[in-house]
């Protein structure tokens, strides 16, 4: 809700409020956080005298006022706010001075258009604060509250009404001055196969800048970040979350100043950015997402998850149950034959999968990753019956057909490059750098975008394809496009070009499920989620690594957007062995898939996977759409725990994950949350088993007959039989489970093995199911 009360602009949601008051030509930030009854008189900075070196902004306005003493929604440039401001520009006369003064406000029933960029859906009213400079620069700040999920969007729009050009060097989506400096900054950093590693540091004097320059939102630094009070934990404490609806290079900074403020800002990456507006032209920044919760990281998750699900994802897919898939990538890589595909599909169907995804290598000359990108015709050797042949085959087995594409890229060894070498991005006279042997297509060019739209539409119309994995596997370098009037526009125009292609292809195929991917999570962001309701989270499918990645990604993104696969052991990224059932337990708290050679499973493994898929399907809604809580963030010496709870709080699932096992430890207690304290729940452990192999010589310890650990008998037995884990079932009150906690029984520690003892090697897991009586 937006209102004006006693000269204060109030932008409020159910629990939060953003309050601003004009102060002469300035707009002063009064408070952002928990909703309050504001008073400008009490909240404005009580500056009455100027100190030592203070620069007086404008004697007429206030002979004692320096900009540095205030929280400001927008800073006039070169006027004494020595913190970094949201805007940095040059006027036609070469001056960088821009005295933007508050000039009025408006409440619109709908936010103004944002041409070329994805925006949040079902937005309501929008507060616009207008600032003008004497020369005719107009800056408009937009505030859009989302009542139901405690989110406020911000955006900056700049219009050149001067009579010369205005060049933007920095145009952030917002700046926000919080009058405190006791905050901890959490950013989510990483690299290929280890996305979303949290880094938490105290806000410190000076500027802390972070972001990406690689052309995508990137695995180096996700656009989501948080600021929290020092005492904040999973369930309690104050925390702010920030994100951008944008997939290109982005930048953010947090700056503790000399007078107790922390200035936060984020938007398009300014490095390399330059955008000249001719008279009459307007520049609109991506929408930025701001949220606040007084209920710790799980409160923040709740806000972000509801916002993403309700206002970012394509509505067609919001409620739609997502299929269990089998993907052939880690099963075959590029090395597959028609026979192999047939065998994989037959097995996938038998296991209960619903979708078969044909990954990289099915088209053109693509026999390995040195060739073929840019072409879309099926390779007749690998697909003798074409795409429809494979689709028919799958349909007979009751499997939907999914396919991999990487449209934004081109290989030099491809028909496309041979015809249009100039469509690959490169700078005149410089040989371009390669990433994964490929070049980036110049999406700044209209004809390239049209080629991709035509190829993809044709592909999707030519065969009954129900799912597309849209991949993007290299960073941008050598940025130059001959079509642009200035190269400082490249990164942003390229990103808008991508959005245009995505929009055209997804809108004309509303029933195709799109999953984003960029070598895993190199482009896991709200811009992509506006078109594709799910994204492959990481190429790393190791259960323990995934446990960490999913935990931290969940700060900004719901589990129902994360592609999570069970893969082989040893894991292809870490060489680690984890139990098959534990790999499932972690993947089940997301969108489940299998990415291993299912034709090589032994009977025991096949039985386990069948049971896993049946179990997941039975509880799919809970796992994909339940409210996600982190109970304990994973740590190697302590393990971790999560929970999902159904909306009516009658169903819940708990993940219990061990890290590095230590023998004879204290008994863990897992305090649950989100249940109805007045209800009683049936509690059970999902039936699991462990491979006989994991016991080796210890087998004689638990078996009544003496066996040779490395003998044929044990090996053969292991093919068909696994050791069942503990079977537990009891009832317990909701209040008991939340306030006293779940008490899992002892783990196997060498001495003694009975029914109740739990064989839990390193990085193994359990799922506890709760159902209200
Ligand atoms: C990327 C993806 C993988 C797979 C390969 C295919 O690395 O993240 O899942 O699709 O490309 O080349």
Coordinates of C-alpha atoms and ligand atoms in Angstrom, one line a residue, residues 329 359-360 404 436 469 471 473 517 519-520 536 539, ligand 1:
X329 CA 24.5 -36.4 -20.0
X359 CA 21.4 -33.7 -23.7
X360 CA 24.2 -32.3 -25.8
X404 CA 19.1 -29.8 -24.8
X436 CA 34.8 -24.3 -24.0
X469 CA 17.2 -27.5 -21.3
X471 CA 22.2 -24.1 -21.8
X473 CA 28.4 -22.4 -21.4
X517 CA 21.3 -23.8 -17.4
X519 CA 27.3 -24.8 -16.9
X520 CA 25.1 -25.3 -13.9
X536 CA 19.8 -26.5 -13.4
X539 CA 26.9 -29.4 -12.5
Ligands
LIG1 C1 26.9 -27.9 -19.4 C2 25.7 -28.3 -18.6 C3 25.6 -29.8 -18.4 C4 25.6 -30.5 -19.8 C5 26.7 -30.0 -20.7 C6 26.6 -30.5 -22.1 O1 28.1 -28.2 -18.8 O2 25.7 -27.7 -17.3 O3 24.6 -30.2 -17.6 O4 24.3 -30.2 -20.4 O5 26.8 -28.6 -20.7 O6 27.6 -30.0 -22.9

